[in-house]
PDB file of C-alpha atoms in Angstrom:
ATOM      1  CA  UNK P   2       0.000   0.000   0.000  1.00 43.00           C
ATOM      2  CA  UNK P   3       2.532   2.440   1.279  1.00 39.00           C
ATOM      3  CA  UNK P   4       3.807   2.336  -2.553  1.00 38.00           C
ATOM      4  CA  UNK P   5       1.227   2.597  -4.424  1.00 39.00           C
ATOM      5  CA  UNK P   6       0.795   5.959  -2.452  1.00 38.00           C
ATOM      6  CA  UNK P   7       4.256   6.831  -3.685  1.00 36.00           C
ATOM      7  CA  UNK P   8       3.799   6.127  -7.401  1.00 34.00           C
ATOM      8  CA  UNK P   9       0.344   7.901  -6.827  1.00 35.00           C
ATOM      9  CA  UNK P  10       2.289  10.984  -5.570  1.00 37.00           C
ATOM     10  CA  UNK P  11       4.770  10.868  -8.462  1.00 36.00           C
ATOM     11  CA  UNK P  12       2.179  10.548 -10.953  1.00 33.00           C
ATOM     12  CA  UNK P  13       0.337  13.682  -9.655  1.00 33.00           C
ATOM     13  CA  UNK P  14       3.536  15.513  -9.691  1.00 36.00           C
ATOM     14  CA  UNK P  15       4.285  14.849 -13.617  1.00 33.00           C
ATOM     15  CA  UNK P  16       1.299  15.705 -14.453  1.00 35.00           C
ATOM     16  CA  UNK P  17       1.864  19.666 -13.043  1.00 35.00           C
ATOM     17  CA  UNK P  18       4.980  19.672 -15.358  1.00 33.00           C
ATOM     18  CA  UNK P  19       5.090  22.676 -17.951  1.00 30.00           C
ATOM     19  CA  UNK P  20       4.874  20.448 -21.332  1.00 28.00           C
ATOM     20  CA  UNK P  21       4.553  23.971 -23.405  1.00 27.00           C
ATOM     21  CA  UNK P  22       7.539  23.787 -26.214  1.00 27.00           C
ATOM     22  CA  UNK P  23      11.020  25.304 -25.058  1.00 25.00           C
ATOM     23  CA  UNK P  24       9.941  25.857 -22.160  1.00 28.00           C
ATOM     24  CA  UNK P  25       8.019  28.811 -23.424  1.00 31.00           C
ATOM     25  CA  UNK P  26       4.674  29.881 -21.856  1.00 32.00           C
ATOM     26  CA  UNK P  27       1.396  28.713 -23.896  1.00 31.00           C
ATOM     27  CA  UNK P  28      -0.293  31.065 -25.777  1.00 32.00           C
ATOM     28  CA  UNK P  29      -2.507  33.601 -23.404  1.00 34.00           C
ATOM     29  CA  UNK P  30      -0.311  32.985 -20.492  1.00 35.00           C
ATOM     30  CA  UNK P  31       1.743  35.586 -18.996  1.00 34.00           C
ATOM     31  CA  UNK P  32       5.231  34.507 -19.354  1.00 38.00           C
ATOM     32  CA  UNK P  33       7.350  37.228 -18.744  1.00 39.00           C
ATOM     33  CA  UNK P  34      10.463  35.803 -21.216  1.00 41.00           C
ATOM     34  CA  UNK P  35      10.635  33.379 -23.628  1.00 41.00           C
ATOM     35  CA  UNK P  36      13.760  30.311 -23.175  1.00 37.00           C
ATOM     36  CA  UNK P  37      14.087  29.536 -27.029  1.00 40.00           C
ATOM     37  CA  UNK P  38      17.556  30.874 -27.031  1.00 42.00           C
ATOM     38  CA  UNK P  39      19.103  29.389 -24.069  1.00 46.00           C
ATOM     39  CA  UNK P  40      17.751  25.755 -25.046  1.00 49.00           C
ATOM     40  CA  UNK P  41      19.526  25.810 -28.359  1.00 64.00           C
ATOM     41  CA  UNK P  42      16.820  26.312 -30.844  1.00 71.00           C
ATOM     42  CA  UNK P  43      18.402  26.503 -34.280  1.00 88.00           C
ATOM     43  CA  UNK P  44      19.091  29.825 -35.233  1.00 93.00           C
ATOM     44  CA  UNK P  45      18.824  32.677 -37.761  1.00 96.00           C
ATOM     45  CA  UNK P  46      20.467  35.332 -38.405  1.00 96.00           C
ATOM     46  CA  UNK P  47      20.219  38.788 -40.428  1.00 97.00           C
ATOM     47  CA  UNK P  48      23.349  41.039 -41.057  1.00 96.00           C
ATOM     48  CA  UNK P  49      23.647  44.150 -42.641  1.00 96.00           C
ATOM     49  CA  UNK P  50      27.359  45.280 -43.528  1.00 95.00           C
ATOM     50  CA  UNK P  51      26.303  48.678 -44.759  1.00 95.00           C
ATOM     51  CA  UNK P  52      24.991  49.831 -41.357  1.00 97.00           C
ATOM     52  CA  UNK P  53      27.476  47.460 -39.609  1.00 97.00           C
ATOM     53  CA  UNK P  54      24.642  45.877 -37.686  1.00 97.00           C
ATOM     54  CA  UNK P  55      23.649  41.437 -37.335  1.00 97.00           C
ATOM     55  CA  UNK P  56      20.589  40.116 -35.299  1.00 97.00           C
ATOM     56  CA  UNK P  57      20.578  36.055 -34.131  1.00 96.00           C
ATOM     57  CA  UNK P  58      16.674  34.830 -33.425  1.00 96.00           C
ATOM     58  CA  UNK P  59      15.336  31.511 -33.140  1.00 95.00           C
ATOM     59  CA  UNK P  60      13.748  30.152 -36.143  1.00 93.00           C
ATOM     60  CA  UNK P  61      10.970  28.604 -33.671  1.00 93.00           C
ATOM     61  CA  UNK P  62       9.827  32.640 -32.297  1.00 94.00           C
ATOM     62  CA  UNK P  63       9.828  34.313 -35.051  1.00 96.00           C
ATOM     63  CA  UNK P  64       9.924  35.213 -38.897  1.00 95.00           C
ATOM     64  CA  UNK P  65      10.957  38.083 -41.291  1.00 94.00           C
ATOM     65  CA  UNK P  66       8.325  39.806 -42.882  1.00 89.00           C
ATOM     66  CA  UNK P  67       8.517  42.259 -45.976  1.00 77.00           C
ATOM     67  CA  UNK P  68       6.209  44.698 -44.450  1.00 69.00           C
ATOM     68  CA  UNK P  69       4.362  45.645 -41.199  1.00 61.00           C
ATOM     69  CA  UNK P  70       1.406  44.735 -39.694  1.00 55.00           C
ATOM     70  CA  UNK P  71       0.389  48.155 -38.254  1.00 61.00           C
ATOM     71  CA  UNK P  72      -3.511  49.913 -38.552  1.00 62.00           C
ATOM     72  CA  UNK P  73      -1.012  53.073 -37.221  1.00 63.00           C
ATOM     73  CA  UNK P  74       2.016  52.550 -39.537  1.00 69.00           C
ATOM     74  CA  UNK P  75       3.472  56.092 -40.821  1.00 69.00           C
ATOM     75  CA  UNK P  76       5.815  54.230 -43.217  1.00 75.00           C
ATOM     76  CA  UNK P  77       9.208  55.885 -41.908  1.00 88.00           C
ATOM     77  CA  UNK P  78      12.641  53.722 -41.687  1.00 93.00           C
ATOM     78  CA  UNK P  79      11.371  53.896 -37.650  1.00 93.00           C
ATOM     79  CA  UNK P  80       8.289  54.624 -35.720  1.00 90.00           C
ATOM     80  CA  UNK P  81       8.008  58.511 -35.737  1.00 83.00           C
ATOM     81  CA  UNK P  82       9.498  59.178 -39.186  1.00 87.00           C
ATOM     82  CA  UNK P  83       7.059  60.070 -42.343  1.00 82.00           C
ATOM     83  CA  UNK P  84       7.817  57.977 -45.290  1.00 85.00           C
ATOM     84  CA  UNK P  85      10.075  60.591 -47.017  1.00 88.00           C
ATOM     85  CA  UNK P  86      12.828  61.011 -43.859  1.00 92.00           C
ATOM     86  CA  UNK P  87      16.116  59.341 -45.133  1.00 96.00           C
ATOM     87  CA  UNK P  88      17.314  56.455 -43.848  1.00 96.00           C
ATOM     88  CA  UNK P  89      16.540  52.808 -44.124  1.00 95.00           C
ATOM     89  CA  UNK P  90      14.125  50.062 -43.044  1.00 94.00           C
ATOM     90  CA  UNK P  91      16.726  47.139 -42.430  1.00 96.00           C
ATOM     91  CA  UNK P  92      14.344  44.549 -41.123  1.00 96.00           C
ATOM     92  CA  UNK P  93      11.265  43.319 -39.539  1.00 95.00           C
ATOM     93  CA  UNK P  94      11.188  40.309 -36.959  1.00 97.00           C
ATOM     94  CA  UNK P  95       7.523  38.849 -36.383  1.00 96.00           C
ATOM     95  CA  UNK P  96       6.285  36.450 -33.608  1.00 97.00           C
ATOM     96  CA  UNK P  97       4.743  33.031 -34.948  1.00 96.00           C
ATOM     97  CA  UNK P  98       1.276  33.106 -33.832  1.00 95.00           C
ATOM     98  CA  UNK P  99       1.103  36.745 -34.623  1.00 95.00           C
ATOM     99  CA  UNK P 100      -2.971  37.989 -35.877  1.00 92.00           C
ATOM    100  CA  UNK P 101      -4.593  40.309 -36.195  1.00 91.00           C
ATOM    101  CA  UNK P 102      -6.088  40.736 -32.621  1.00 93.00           C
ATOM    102  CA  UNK P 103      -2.740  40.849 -30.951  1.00 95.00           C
ATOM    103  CA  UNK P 104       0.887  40.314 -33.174  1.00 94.00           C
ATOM    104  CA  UNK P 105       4.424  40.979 -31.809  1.00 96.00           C
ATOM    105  CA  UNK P 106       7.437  42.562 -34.078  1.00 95.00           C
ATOM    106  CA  UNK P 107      10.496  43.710 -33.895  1.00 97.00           C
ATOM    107  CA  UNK P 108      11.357  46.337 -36.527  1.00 96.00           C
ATOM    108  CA  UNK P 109      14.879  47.359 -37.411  1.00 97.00           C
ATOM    109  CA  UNK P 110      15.742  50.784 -38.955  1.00 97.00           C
ATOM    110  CA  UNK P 111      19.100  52.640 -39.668  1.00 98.00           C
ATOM    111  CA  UNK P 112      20.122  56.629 -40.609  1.00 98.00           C
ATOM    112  CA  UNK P 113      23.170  58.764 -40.907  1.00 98.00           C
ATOM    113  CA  UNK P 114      21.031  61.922 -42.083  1.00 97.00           C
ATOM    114  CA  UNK P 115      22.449  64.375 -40.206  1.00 97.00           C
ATOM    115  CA  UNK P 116      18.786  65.744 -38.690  1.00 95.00           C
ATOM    116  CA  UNK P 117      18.132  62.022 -37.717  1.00 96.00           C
ATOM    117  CA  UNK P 118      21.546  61.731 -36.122  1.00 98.00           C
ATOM    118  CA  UNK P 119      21.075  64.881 -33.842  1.00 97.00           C
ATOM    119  CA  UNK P 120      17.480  63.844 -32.655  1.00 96.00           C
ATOM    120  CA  UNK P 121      18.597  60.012 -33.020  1.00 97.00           C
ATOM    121  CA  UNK P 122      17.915  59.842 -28.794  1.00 97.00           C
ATOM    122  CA  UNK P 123      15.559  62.289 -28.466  1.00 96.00           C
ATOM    123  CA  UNK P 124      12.090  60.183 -27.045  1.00 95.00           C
ATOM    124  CA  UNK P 125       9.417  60.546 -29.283  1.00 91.00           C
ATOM    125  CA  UNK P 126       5.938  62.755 -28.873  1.00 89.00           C
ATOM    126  CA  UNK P 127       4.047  59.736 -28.331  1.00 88.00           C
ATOM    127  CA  UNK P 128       6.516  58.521 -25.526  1.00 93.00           C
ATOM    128  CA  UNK P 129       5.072  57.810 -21.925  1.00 94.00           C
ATOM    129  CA  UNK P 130       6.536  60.566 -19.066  1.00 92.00           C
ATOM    130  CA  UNK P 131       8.828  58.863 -16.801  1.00 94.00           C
ATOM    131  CA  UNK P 132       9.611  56.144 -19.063  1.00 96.00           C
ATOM    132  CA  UNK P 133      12.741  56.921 -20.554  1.00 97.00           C
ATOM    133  CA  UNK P 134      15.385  55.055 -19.514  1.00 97.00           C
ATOM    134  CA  UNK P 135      19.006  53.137 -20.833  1.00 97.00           C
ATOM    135  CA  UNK P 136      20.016  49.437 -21.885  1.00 97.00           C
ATOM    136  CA  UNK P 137      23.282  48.180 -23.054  1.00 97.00           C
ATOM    137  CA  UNK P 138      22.824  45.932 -26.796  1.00 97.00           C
ATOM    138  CA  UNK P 139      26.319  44.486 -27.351  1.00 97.00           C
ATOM    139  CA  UNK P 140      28.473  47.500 -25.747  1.00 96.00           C
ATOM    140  CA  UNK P 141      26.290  50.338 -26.845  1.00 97.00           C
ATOM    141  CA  UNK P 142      24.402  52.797 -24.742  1.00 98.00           C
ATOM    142  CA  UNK P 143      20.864  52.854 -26.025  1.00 98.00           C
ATOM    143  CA  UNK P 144      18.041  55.282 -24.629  1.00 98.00           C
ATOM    144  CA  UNK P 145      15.247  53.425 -24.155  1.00 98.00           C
ATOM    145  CA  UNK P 146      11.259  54.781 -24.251  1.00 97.00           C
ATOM    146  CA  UNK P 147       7.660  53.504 -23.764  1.00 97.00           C
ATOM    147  CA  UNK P 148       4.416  54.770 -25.572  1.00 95.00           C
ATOM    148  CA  UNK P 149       1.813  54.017 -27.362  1.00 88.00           C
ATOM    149  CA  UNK P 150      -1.673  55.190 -29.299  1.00 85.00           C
ATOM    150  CA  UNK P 151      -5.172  53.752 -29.503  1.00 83.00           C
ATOM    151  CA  UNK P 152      -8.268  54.620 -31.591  1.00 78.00           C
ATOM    152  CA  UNK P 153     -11.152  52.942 -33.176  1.00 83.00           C
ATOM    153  CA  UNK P 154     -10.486  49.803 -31.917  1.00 85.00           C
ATOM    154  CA  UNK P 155      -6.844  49.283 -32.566  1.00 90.00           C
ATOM    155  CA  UNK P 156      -3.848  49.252 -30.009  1.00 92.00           C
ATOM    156  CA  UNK P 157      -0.406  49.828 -30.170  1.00 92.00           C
ATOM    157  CA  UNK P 158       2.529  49.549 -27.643  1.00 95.00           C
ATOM    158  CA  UNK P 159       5.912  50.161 -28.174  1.00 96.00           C
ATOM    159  CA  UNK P 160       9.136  49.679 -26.589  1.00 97.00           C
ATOM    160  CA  UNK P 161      11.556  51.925 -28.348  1.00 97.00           C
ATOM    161  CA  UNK P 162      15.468  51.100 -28.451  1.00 98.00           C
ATOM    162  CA  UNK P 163      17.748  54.399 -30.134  1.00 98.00           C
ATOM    163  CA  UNK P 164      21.439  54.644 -29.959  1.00 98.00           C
ATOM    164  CA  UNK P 165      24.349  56.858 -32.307  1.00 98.00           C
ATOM    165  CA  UNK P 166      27.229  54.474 -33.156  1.00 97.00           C
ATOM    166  CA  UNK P 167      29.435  54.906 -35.395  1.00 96.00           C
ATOM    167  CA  UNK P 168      28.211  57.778 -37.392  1.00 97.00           C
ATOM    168  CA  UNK P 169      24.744  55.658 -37.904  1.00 98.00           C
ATOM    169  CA  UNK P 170      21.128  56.291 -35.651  1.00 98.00           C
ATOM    170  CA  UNK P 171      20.341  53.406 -35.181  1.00 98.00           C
ATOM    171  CA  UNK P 172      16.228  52.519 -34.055  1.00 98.00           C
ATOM    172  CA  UNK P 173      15.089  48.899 -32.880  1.00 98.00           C
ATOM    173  CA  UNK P 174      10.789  49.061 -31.973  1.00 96.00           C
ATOM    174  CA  UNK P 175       9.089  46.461 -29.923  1.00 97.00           C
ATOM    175  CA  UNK P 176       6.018  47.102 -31.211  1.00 95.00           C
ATOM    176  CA  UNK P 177       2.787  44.828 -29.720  1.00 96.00           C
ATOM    177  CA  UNK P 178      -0.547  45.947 -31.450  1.00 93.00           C
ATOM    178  CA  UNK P 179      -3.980  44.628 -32.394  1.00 91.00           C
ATOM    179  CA  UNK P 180      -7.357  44.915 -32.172  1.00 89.00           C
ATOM    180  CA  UNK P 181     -10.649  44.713 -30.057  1.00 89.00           C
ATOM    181  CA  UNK P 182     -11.465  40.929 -30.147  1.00 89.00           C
ATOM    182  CA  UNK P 183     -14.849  41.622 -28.132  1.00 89.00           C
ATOM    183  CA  UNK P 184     -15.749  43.369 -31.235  1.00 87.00           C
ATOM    184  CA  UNK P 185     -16.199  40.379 -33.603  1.00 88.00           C
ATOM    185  CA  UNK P 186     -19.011  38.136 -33.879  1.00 85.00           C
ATOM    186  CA  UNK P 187     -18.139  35.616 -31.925  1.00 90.00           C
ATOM    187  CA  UNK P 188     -15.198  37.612 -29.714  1.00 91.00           C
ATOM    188  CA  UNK P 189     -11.779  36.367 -30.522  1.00 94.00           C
ATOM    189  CA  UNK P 190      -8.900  35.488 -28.068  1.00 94.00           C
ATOM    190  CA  UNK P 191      -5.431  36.911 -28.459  1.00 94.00           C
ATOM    191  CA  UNK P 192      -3.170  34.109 -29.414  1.00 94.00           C
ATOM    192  CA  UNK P 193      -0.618  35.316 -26.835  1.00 95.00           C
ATOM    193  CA  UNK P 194      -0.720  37.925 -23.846  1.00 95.00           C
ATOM    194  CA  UNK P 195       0.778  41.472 -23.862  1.00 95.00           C
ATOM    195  CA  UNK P 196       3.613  40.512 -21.718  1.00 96.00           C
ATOM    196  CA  UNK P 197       4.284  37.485 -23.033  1.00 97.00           C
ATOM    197  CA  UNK P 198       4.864  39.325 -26.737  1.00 97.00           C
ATOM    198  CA  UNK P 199       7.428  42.102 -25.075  1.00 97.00           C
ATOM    199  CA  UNK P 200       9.318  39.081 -22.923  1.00 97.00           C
ATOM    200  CA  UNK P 201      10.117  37.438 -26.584  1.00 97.00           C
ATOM    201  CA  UNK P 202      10.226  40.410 -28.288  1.00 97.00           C
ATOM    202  CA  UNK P 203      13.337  41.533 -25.524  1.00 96.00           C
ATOM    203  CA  UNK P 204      14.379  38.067 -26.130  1.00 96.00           C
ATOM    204  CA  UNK P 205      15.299  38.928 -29.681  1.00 97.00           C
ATOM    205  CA  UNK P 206      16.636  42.185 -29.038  1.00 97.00           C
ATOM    206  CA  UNK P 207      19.545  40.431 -26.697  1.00 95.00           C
ATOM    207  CA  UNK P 208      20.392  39.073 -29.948  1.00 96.00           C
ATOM    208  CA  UNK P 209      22.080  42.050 -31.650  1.00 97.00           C
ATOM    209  CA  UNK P 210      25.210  42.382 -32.345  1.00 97.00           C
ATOM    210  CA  UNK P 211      27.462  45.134 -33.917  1.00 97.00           C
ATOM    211  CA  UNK P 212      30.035  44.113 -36.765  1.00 94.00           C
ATOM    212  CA  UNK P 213      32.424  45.937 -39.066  1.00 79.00           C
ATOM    213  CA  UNK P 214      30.790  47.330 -41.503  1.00 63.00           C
ATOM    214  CA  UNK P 215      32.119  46.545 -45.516  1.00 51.00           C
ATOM    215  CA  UNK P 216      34.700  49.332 -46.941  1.00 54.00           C
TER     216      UNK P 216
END
């Protein structure tokens, strides 16, 4: 008797394992961070020589897109810039499971025009008060900024990386946005929650990496 209780209590203790892949929280939970990169899923990587800039991600997290999935998108090489400010649009990073009632990217952009580099740090109108702060991507100093805008329905949040290197402003956006599921018939549930999309959005970020660029 005394072990079948024992096997019963093992039993019962598997079963409370986390069995979501990578060790990643399912979809609608609150995970704060995603573990794809630290369990060795294979890898991709974008590089840029021209703006001297690389970026590893797990294949498993997320994929490049040719555009971006934004109801607020202004079409600028970053969030804040019209369409017609110089500079460049190096890359956009989205999470797998993305839709359109909640989607996760990470969007990549690049300048040396000499009005960008000047305001390069400079947090954006749309930036929350008392949330500018620093981070450190490979060595660099970035300033760091929180905002967001809402209307008719559609969200968006963004967590907004900016940094001068090397003669180049350089913008990384964490950008979580979406719409109203209540408002379709029947409601639809985001595929992932709000924290959950910024924890492997970070994730990616730590993946950057600053090379030299080609002469």
């Amino acid at each position: 008797m005394r072990y079948c209780t024992v096997l019963l209590a093992a039993l019962v203790a598997l079963s409370g394992c986390d069995s979501s892949p990578l060790g990643k929280a399912a979809p609608g939970n609150s995970g704060a961070r995603s573990t794809a990169v630290a369990s060795g899923a294979p890898q991709a990587r974008y590089e840029n020589l021209d703006y001297g800039i690389a970026l590893s991600y797990p294949k498993e997290e997320a994929e490049r897109s040719k555009d971006r999935d934004d109801y607020f998108d202004e079409g600028g090489w970053r969030l804040g810039a019209g369409p017609d400010a110089p500079g460049a649009a190096l890359l956009v990073l989205r999470l797998k499971g993305s839709d359109e009632i909640r989607a996760g990217e990470l969007r990549l952009g690049a300048s040396r025009d000499e009005a960008a580099l000047a305001t390069c740090t400079e947090p954006d109108p749309w930036a929350r008060r008392g949330s500018v702060g620093e981070a450190h991507l490979d060595g660099v100093i970035f300033t760091t900024f929180q905002g967001g805008d809402a209307a008719m329905n559609h969200y968006r949040k963004v967590h907004a990386y900016r940094a001068v290197h090397r003669g180049v402003c350089y913008a990384i956006d964490l950008v979580v946005q979406g719409s109203n599921g209540q408002v379709y018939d029947p409601p639809r549930e985001a595929p992932f929650s709000e924290t959950r999309a910024f924890g492997d959005l970070q994730a990616l970020v730590d993946g950057t990496r600053f090379i030299e660029r080609a002469p």
